[in-house]
Amino acid sequence: MIKLLLLLLTVFLCGPLSAQTKQSKNTGNKNSNPTWVKNIPAEDVITWRRHIHQNPELSFNEENTGKYVEEVLKSFPNIEVIRPAKTSVIGILKGAKPGKTVAFRADMDALPMQEETDLPFKSKAENVMHSCGHDAHTAVLLGTAATLSKMQNQLKGTVYFIFQHAEESPPGGAIDIINSGALKGVDAFFGMHVLPNFPAGHVGILPVGAASTAQDVFHLNIIGKGSHGSMPHLGIDPIVVGAAIVSALQSVVSRNVEPGEMTVVTIGKFQSGDAFNVIADRAELAASIRTTTDKTRKQVEERIKEIIDNITKAYGATYELEYVPTYPAIQNDEALNAHARKSAVGILGKEQVFDAPMMTASEDFAYYRKIAPVSFMTLGIGDGAANHNPKFTVDESALQNGVKAQVQIILDYLNK
Ligand SMILES: [Zn+2]
Ligand SMILES: [Zn+2]
């Protein structure tokens, strides 16, 4: 359920990286050029991506995408395919020698929106579009699996290629795969998300610690007592109660959360009343809350609940509150981040690796940390519309660098 639109707005407004957006050409690999680079099926990666793009499926409905991925994986040597959830697929590559187990994750779902590009391979499905780039994630990881499947003799350990369903829709697909038990024994998880308006093929290393935000949502019904607008003493005005709650909630970030800790409390909905001379009997509020640590997440939830409870009591109203946690924040591991950076620089050169700013969006990749440390990174895809925009496109010249970085990260992790 990544809200990359928010992320991209943040990134656009953040200036310091804008200089990088001007060089949108992939300058190619100037450094080492290991022989395996020749084995990257660059054209196939584009074919796979276009097929998936043209045939998008919504979260939890990735039946055909899952089948397609399974067939492609089965066409590679040495890969065992398992289905940990109805529409998820994992390819497992066991190296010639024993060692650690490393997982790379791609997500496969599309979004409920009408594509507005004029691509020759635009979506054939009405109101379904790959506007978050998960088609590219899937194709790049297939390219990585294809390349590594020919290097089994050189591998020490096991690689899991995770093709995950339903990233865009909480509770998300990651938790299904984790609960299936299929990932027991994985020592490290990596993931890579495409990011427009960064140079095509440049890999962005997200911060250590919080790399994205946790998002919680609440829905609140304030139940007052309706009355004539001229007889307020006979009613309990839910609008006055709601206004007091909205004002008091502003103090959570400004007075309770430690200064400097990124936290947002946004009341996105406040609806009540139909007529100017009637005191309504109910008011509806809804909010989204973004935090980056478990401690603050819990603290903010507690304060919000206290404020709502006490203010409604003070005004003689009652309430119904639904507080819904969605994805936690991705917590990038320091050692894995350093590893990803070193490998990416090693294969792409340092001019094609940059420090990406924290995503203010949320991602269910965060859940894999329940099993092992994680590192999430970005892949620049050139100038264009934001993720989740109907005009979103991917500069396909970026995909080869995505495969190169993924292969190198896996090789280095297993063979170090
Ligand atoms: Zn998304
Ligand atoms: Zn996404």
Coordinates of C-alpha atoms and ligand atoms in Angstrom, one line a residue:
M1 CA 0.0 0.0 0.0
I2 CA 2.8 2.3 -0.7
K3 CA 1.8 5.8 -1.0
L4 CA 4.6 6.8 -3.3
L5 CA 2.7 9.8 -4.4
L6 CA 3.4 11.3 -1.0
L7 CA 7.0 10.2 -1.2
L8 CA 7.5 11.7 -4.6
L9 CA 5.9 15.0 -3.6
T10 CA 8.3 15.0 -0.7
V11 CA 11.2 14.2 -2.9
F12 CA 10.3 16.8 -5.5
L13 CA 10.0 19.4 -2.8
C14 CA 13.3 18.4 -1.2
G15 CA 15.6 20.1 -3.7
P16 CA 19.0 18.8 -2.8
L17 CA 18.6 15.8 -5.1
S18 CA 17.2 17.8 -8.0
A19 CA 20.6 18.2 -9.6
Q20 CA 20.6 14.4 -10.1
T21 CA 17.3 14.4 -11.9
K22 CA 18.8 16.3 -14.8
Q23 CA 21.1 13.4 -15.9
S24 CA 18.6 10.9 -16.9
K25 CA 20.8 8.8 -19.1
N26 CA 22.2 5.5 -17.9
T27 CA 25.9 6.0 -18.4
G28 CA 26.7 2.3 -18.3
N29 CA 29.1 0.3 -16.4
K30 CA 32.5 1.9 -16.3
N31 CA 33.9 -0.4 -13.6
S32 CA 34.5 -4.2 -13.5
N33 CA 32.6 -6.1 -16.1
P34 CA 32.3 -9.7 -14.8
T35 CA 31.6 -12.3 -17.4
W36 CA 28.1 -13.0 -15.9
V37 CA 26.9 -9.6 -17.1
K38 CA 26.8 -11.2 -20.6
N39 CA 24.2 -13.7 -19.3
I40 CA 21.7 -11.1 -18.3
P41 CA 18.7 -11.7 -20.6
A42 CA 18.2 -7.9 -21.1
E43 CA 15.7 -8.3 -23.9
D44 CA 13.7 -10.9 -22.1
V45 CA 13.5 -8.6 -19.0
I46 CA 11.8 -6.0 -21.2
T47 CA 9.5 -8.6 -22.8
W48 CA 8.5 -9.9 -19.3
R49 CA 7.9 -6.4 -18.0
R50 CA 5.7 -5.4 -21.0
H51 CA 3.7 -8.6 -20.8
I52 CA 3.0 -8.0 -17.1
H53 CA 2.3 -4.3 -17.7
Q54 CA -0.2 -5.1 -20.4
N55 CA -2.0 -7.7 -18.2
P56 CA -2.1 -6.1 -14.7
E57 CA -4.0 -7.7 -11.8
L58 CA -5.1 -6.2 -8.5
S59 CA -3.9 -7.1 -5.1
F60 CA -4.8 -10.7 -4.0
N61 CA -5.9 -11.4 -7.6
E62 CA -2.5 -12.0 -9.3
E63 CA -3.5 -15.4 -10.6
N64 CA -2.3 -15.0 -14.2
T65 CA 0.8 -13.0 -13.1
G66 CA 1.7 -15.7 -10.7
K67 CA 1.2 -18.4 -13.3
Y68 CA 3.3 -16.4 -15.8
V69 CA 6.1 -15.9 -13.2
E70 CA 6.0 -19.6 -12.3
E71 CA 6.4 -20.6 -16.0
V72 CA 9.2 -18.2 -16.6
L73 CA 11.1 -19.4 -13.5
K74 CA 10.6 -23.0 -14.5
S75 CA 12.3 -22.2 -17.9
F76 CA 15.6 -21.5 -16.0
P77 CA 17.9 -24.3 -14.9
N78 CA 18.4 -25.2 -11.2
I79 CA 15.4 -23.3 -9.9
E80 CA 12.8 -25.0 -7.6
V81 CA 9.4 -23.2 -7.6
I82 CA 7.1 -23.1 -4.6
R83 CA 3.8 -21.3 -4.1
P84 CA 3.7 -20.0 -0.5
A85 CA 0.3 -18.3 -1.0
K86 CA -2.5 -18.5 -3.6
T87 CA -0.9 -15.9 -5.9
S88 CA 2.7 -15.6 -4.6
V89 CA 5.6 -17.5 -6.1
I90 CA 9.1 -18.2 -4.8
G91 CA 12.0 -19.5 -6.9
I92 CA 14.7 -21.2 -4.9
L93 CA 18.2 -21.6 -6.2
K94 CA 20.5 -23.9 -4.1
G95 CA 24.2 -23.2 -4.7
A96 CA 26.7 -26.0 -5.2
K97 CA 28.1 -25.5 -1.7
P98 CA 26.2 -24.9 1.6
G99 CA 26.1 -21.4 3.1
K100 CA 23.7 -18.6 4.0
T101 CA 20.3 -18.0 2.6
V102 CA 19.5 -14.7 1.1
A103 CA 16.1 -13.4 -0.3
F104 CA 15.3 -10.7 -2.8
R105 CA 11.7 -9.6 -3.0
A106 CA 9.6 -8.2 -5.9
D107 CA 5.9 -7.3 -5.7
M108 CA 3.5 -8.1 -8.5
D109 CA 0.2 -6.3 -8.0
A110 CA -1.3 -3.3 -9.9
L111 CA -3.6 -0.5 -8.9
P112 CA -7.3 0.2 -9.5
M113 CA -6.8 3.1 -12.0
Q114 CA -7.2 3.7 -15.7
E115 CA -3.9 4.0 -17.6
E116 CA -3.4 7.3 -19.4
T117 CA -0.2 6.6 -21.3
D118 CA 0.1 6.0 -25.0
L119 CA 2.5 3.0 -24.7
P120 CA 2.0 0.3 -27.3
F121 CA 1.8 -2.2 -24.4
K122 CA -0.5 -0.2 -22.2
S123 CA -2.9 -2.0 -19.9
K124 CA -5.5 -4.2 -21.5
A125 CA -7.5 -4.3 -18.3
E126 CA -10.0 -1.6 -17.6
N127 CA -9.3 0.4 -14.5
V128 CA -6.2 -1.6 -13.6
M129 CA -2.7 -0.3 -14.1
H130 CA 0.8 -1.0 -13.1
S131 CA 1.4 2.5 -11.9
C132 CA 3.7 1.7 -9.1
G133 CA 6.3 -0.2 -11.2
H134 CA 5.7 -3.6 -9.7
D135 CA 5.8 -5.0 -13.3
A136 CA 9.4 -3.7 -13.5
H137 CA 10.2 -5.2 -10.1
T138 CA 9.0 -8.6 -11.2
A139 CA 10.8 -8.5 -14.5
V140 CA 14.1 -7.3 -12.9
L141 CA 14.0 -10.1 -10.3
L142 CA 13.2 -12.7 -13.0
G143 CA 16.3 -11.3 -14.8
T144 CA 18.3 -11.8 -11.6
A145 CA 17.0 -15.3 -11.2
A146 CA 17.8 -16.1 -14.9
T147 CA 21.4 -14.8 -14.5
L148 CA 22.1 -16.6 -11.2
S149 CA 20.5 -19.8 -12.3
K150 CA 23.5 -20.3 -14.7
M151 CA 26.0 -19.7 -11.9
Q152 CA 24.9 -22.5 -9.5
N153 CA 28.5 -23.8 -9.4
Q154 CA 29.8 -20.6 -8.1
L155 CA 27.2 -20.2 -5.3
K156 CA 27.7 -20.9 -1.7
G157 CA 24.3 -21.0 -0.1
T158 CA 20.7 -20.5 -1.2
V159 CA 18.8 -17.7 -2.9
Y160 CA 15.0 -17.1 -2.5
F161 CA 13.5 -15.0 -5.3
I162 CA 10.2 -13.8 -3.7
F163 CA 7.5 -12.7 -6.1
Q164 CA 4.9 -11.3 -3.7
H165 CA 1.3 -10.6 -4.1
A166 CA -0.7 -7.7 -2.7
E167 CA 1.7 -5.1 -1.6
E168 CA -0.7 -2.3 -2.3
S169 CA -3.6 -3.5 -0.1
P170 CA -3.3 -4.0 3.7
P171 CA -3.0 -6.4 5.4
G172 CA -0.6 -7.1 2.4
G173 CA 0.9 -10.2 0.9
A174 CA 4.2 -10.2 2.8
I175 CA 2.5 -11.4 6.0
D176 CA 0.8 -14.3 4.2
I177 CA 4.2 -15.5 2.9
I178 CA 5.8 -15.1 6.3
N179 CA 2.9 -17.0 8.0
S180 CA 3.3 -19.8 5.4
G181 CA 6.6 -20.7 7.0
A182 CA 8.3 -20.8 3.6
L183 CA 10.9 -18.2 4.6
K184 CA 12.2 -20.0 7.7
G185 CA 16.0 -19.9 7.6
V186 CA 16.4 -16.8 5.4
D187 CA 19.3 -14.8 6.8
A188 CA 18.7 -11.5 5.0
F189 CA 16.1 -9.8 2.8
F190 CA 16.7 -7.2 0.1
G191 CA 14.1 -5.3 -1.9
M192 CA 14.3 -2.6 -4.6
H193 CA 11.6 -0.1 -5.6
V194 CA 11.5 2.0 -8.8
L195 CA 11.6 5.7 -8.3
P196 CA 10.8 8.3 -11.0
N197 CA 12.8 11.5 -11.3
F198 CA 16.0 9.9 -10.4
P199 CA 18.5 9.0 -13.2
A200 CA 17.6 5.8 -14.9
G201 CA 19.6 2.9 -13.6
H202 CA 21.0 4.7 -10.6
V203 CA 20.6 2.7 -7.4
G204 CA 19.5 4.7 -4.3
I205 CA 20.5 3.4 -0.8
L206 CA 17.7 4.4 1.7
P207 CA 18.7 5.4 5.2
V208 CA 19.8 3.0 7.9
G209 CA 16.9 2.7 10.5
A210 CA 13.6 4.0 9.3
A211 CA 13.5 3.9 5.5
S212 CA 9.7 4.3 5.2
T213 CA 7.0 5.2 7.7
A214 CA 4.4 3.2 9.6
Q215 CA 0.9 4.1 8.8
D216 CA -2.0 3.8 11.2
V217 CA -5.6 5.0 10.5
F218 CA -8.5 5.8 12.8
H219 CA -12.2 6.2 12.1
L220 CA -14.1 8.1 14.9
N221 CA -17.8 8.6 15.3
I222 CA -18.7 11.1 18.0
I223 CA -22.2 10.6 19.3
G224 CA -23.8 13.7 20.7
K225 CA -27.5 14.7 21.0
G226 CA -29.4 16.5 18.3
S227 CA -31.4 19.6 19.1
H228 CA -32.8 22.8 17.6
G229 CA -30.1 25.3 16.7
S230 CA -31.7 27.8 19.1
M231 CA -31.8 25.3 22.0
P232 CA -28.2 24.1 22.5
H233 CA -28.8 23.5 26.2
L234 CA -31.0 20.5 25.2
G235 CA -28.4 18.9 23.0
I236 CA -24.8 17.7 22.9
D237 CA -23.1 19.3 19.9
P238 CA -20.7 16.7 18.2
I239 CA -19.2 19.5 16.1
V240 CA -17.9 21.3 19.1
V241 CA -16.6 18.0 20.6
G242 CA -14.9 17.2 17.3
A243 CA -13.4 20.6 17.0
A244 CA -11.9 20.3 20.5
I245 CA -10.5 16.8 19.6
V246 CA -8.9 18.1 16.4
S247 CA -7.3 21.0 18.3
A248 CA -6.1 18.8 21.1
L249 CA -4.6 16.2 18.6
Q250 CA -2.3 18.9 17.3
S251 CA -0.4 18.7 20.6
V252 CA 0.5 15.1 20.2
V253 CA 3.2 15.9 17.6
S254 CA 4.2 19.3 19.1
R255 CA 4.1 18.4 22.8
N256 CA 4.4 14.6 23.3
V257 CA 6.7 13.2 20.5
E258 CA 10.4 13.8 21.0
P259 CA 11.5 16.8 18.8
G260 CA 13.1 15.7 15.6
E261 CA 11.3 12.4 15.4
M262 CA 9.3 12.3 12.1
T263 CA 5.6 12.0 13.0
V264 CA 2.5 13.2 11.2
V265 CA -1.1 13.2 12.5
T266 CA -3.5 14.3 9.8
I267 CA -7.2 14.5 10.2
G268 CA -8.3 14.0 6.7
K269 CA -12.1 13.8 7.3
F270 CA -14.5 15.8 9.5
Q271 CA -18.1 15.5 8.5
S272 CA -21.2 16.5 10.5
G273 CA -24.6 18.2 10.2
D274 CA -27.0 19.0 7.3
A275 CA -28.6 22.3 8.2
F276 CA -27.6 25.7 9.6
N277 CA -30.2 25.7 12.4
V278 CA -29.9 22.1 13.6
I279 CA -27.5 20.7 16.1
A280 CA -26.4 17.4 14.6
D281 CA -26.3 14.2 16.6
R282 CA -23.1 12.7 15.1
A283 CA -19.8 13.7 13.7
E284 CA -17.4 11.5 11.7
L285 CA -13.6 12.0 11.8
A286 CA -10.9 10.0 10.1
A287 CA -7.1 10.4 10.3
S288 CA -3.9 8.9 9.1
I289 CA -0.8 8.7 11.4
R290 CA 2.8 8.3 10.2
T291 CA 5.6 7.3 12.6
T292 CA 9.0 5.8 12.2
T293 CA 9.7 3.9 15.4
D294 CA 7.6 1.3 17.4
K295 CA 8.0 3.4 20.6
T296 CA 6.5 6.6 19.0
R297 CA 3.9 4.6 17.2
K298 CA 2.7 3.2 20.5
Q299 CA 3.0 6.5 22.3
V300 CA 1.0 8.4 19.6
E301 CA -1.8 5.7 19.6
E302 CA -2.1 6.0 23.4
R303 CA -2.2 9.8 23.4
I304 CA -4.8 9.9 20.6
K305 CA -7.0 7.4 22.5
E306 CA -6.7 9.3 25.7
I307 CA -7.5 12.6 24.1
I308 CA -10.6 11.2 22.4
D309 CA -11.8 9.5 25.5
N310 CA -11.3 12.4 27.8
I311 CA -12.7 15.1 25.6
T312 CA -15.8 13.3 24.7
K313 CA -16.4 12.6 28.4
A314 CA -15.8 16.2 29.3
Y315 CA -18.5 17.2 26.8
G316 CA -21.0 14.5 27.8
A317 CA -20.7 12.8 24.4
T318 CA -19.9 9.1 23.6
Y319 CA -17.9 7.7 20.7
E320 CA -17.0 4.7 18.6
L321 CA -13.3 4.4 17.6
E322 CA -11.7 2.1 15.2
Y323 CA -7.9 2.4 15.3
V324 CA -6.3 0.4 12.5
P325 CA -2.6 -0.3 12.3
T326 CA -1.4 -1.0 8.7
Y327 CA 2.3 -1.5 7.7
P328 CA 5.1 -0.8 10.1
A329 CA 8.1 1.3 9.0
I330 CA 10.9 -0.5 7.1
Q331 CA 13.9 -0.6 9.4
N332 CA 17.0 -0.9 7.2
D333 CA 19.9 -2.8 8.8
E334 CA 23.2 -1.0 9.0
A335 CA 25.4 -3.9 7.9
L336 CA 23.1 -5.0 5.0
N337 CA 22.8 -1.4 3.8
A338 CA 26.6 -1.1 3.8
H339 CA 26.7 -4.4 1.9
A340 CA 24.2 -3.3 -0.7
R341 CA 26.0 0.0 -1.2
K342 CA 29.4 -1.8 -1.6
S343 CA 28.0 -4.3 -4.1
A344 CA 26.1 -1.7 -6.1
V345 CA 29.2 0.6 -6.3
G346 CA 31.3 -2.4 -7.2
I347 CA 29.2 -3.3 -10.2
L348 CA 27.8 0.1 -11.3
G349 CA 30.4 2.5 -10.2
K350 CA 29.9 5.1 -7.4
E351 CA 28.5 7.7 -9.8
Q352 CA 25.5 5.5 -10.3
V353 CA 24.8 4.9 -6.6
F354 CA 23.3 7.6 -4.4
D355 CA 21.8 8.2 -0.9
A356 CA 18.0 8.2 -1.3
P357 CA 15.9 10.2 1.2
M358 CA 13.6 8.3 3.6
M359 CA 10.3 7.4 2.0
T360 CA 7.4 9.1 3.8
A361 CA 5.3 6.3 2.2
S362 CA 4.6 2.8 3.7
E363 CA 5.6 -0.6 2.4
D364 CA 4.8 -4.1 3.6
F365 CA 8.4 -5.1 2.9
A366 CA 8.8 -3.9 6.5
Y367 CA 7.3 -7.2 7.7
Y368 CA 10.2 -9.4 6.5
R369 CA 12.2 -8.0 9.4
K370 CA 10.2 -10.4 11.6
I371 CA 12.4 -13.1 10.2
A372 CA 15.8 -11.4 9.5
P373 CA 17.5 -8.1 8.8
V374 CA 16.3 -6.2 5.8
S375 CA 17.7 -3.6 3.3
F376 CA 15.3 -1.7 1.0
M377 CA 16.7 0.4 -1.9
T378 CA 15.4 2.3 -4.9
L379 CA 16.1 2.2 -8.6
G380 CA 15.9 5.5 -10.6
I381 CA 13.7 5.2 -13.7
G382 CA 14.2 8.7 -15.2
D383 CA 12.0 11.7 -15.4
G384 CA 8.2 11.3 -15.5
A385 CA 5.0 11.1 -13.5
A386 CA 4.9 10.0 -9.9
N387 CA 4.1 6.4 -8.9
H388 CA 0.3 5.9 -8.6
N389 CA -0.2 8.5 -11.4
P390 CA -2.2 7.3 -14.5
K391 CA 0.7 8.6 -16.7
F392 CA 3.4 6.8 -14.8
T393 CA 6.1 5.2 -17.0
V394 CA 9.4 3.4 -16.6
D395 CA 12.6 4.2 -18.6
E396 CA 13.4 0.6 -19.4
S397 CA 17.1 1.3 -19.8
A398 CA 17.1 1.3 -16.0
L399 CA 16.2 -2.4 -15.7
Q400 CA 19.6 -3.8 -16.7
N401 CA 21.3 -2.0 -13.9
G402 CA 18.6 -3.2 -11.5
V403 CA 19.5 -6.8 -12.5
K404 CA 23.3 -6.1 -12.2
A405 CA 22.9 -4.6 -8.7
Q406 CA 20.7 -7.5 -7.5
V407 CA 23.0 -10.2 -8.8
Q408 CA 26.1 -8.6 -7.3
I409 CA 24.4 -8.0 -4.0
I410 CA 23.4 -11.7 -3.8
L411 CA 26.8 -13.0 -5.0
D412 CA 28.7 -10.9 -2.5
Y413 CA 26.3 -11.8 0.3
L414 CA 26.7 -15.5 -0.2
N415 CA 30.3 -15.7 -1.2
K416 CA 31.8 -13.2 1.2
Ligands
ZN1 ZN 2.4 1.7 -4.8
ZN2 ZN 5.1 -0.1 -5.0

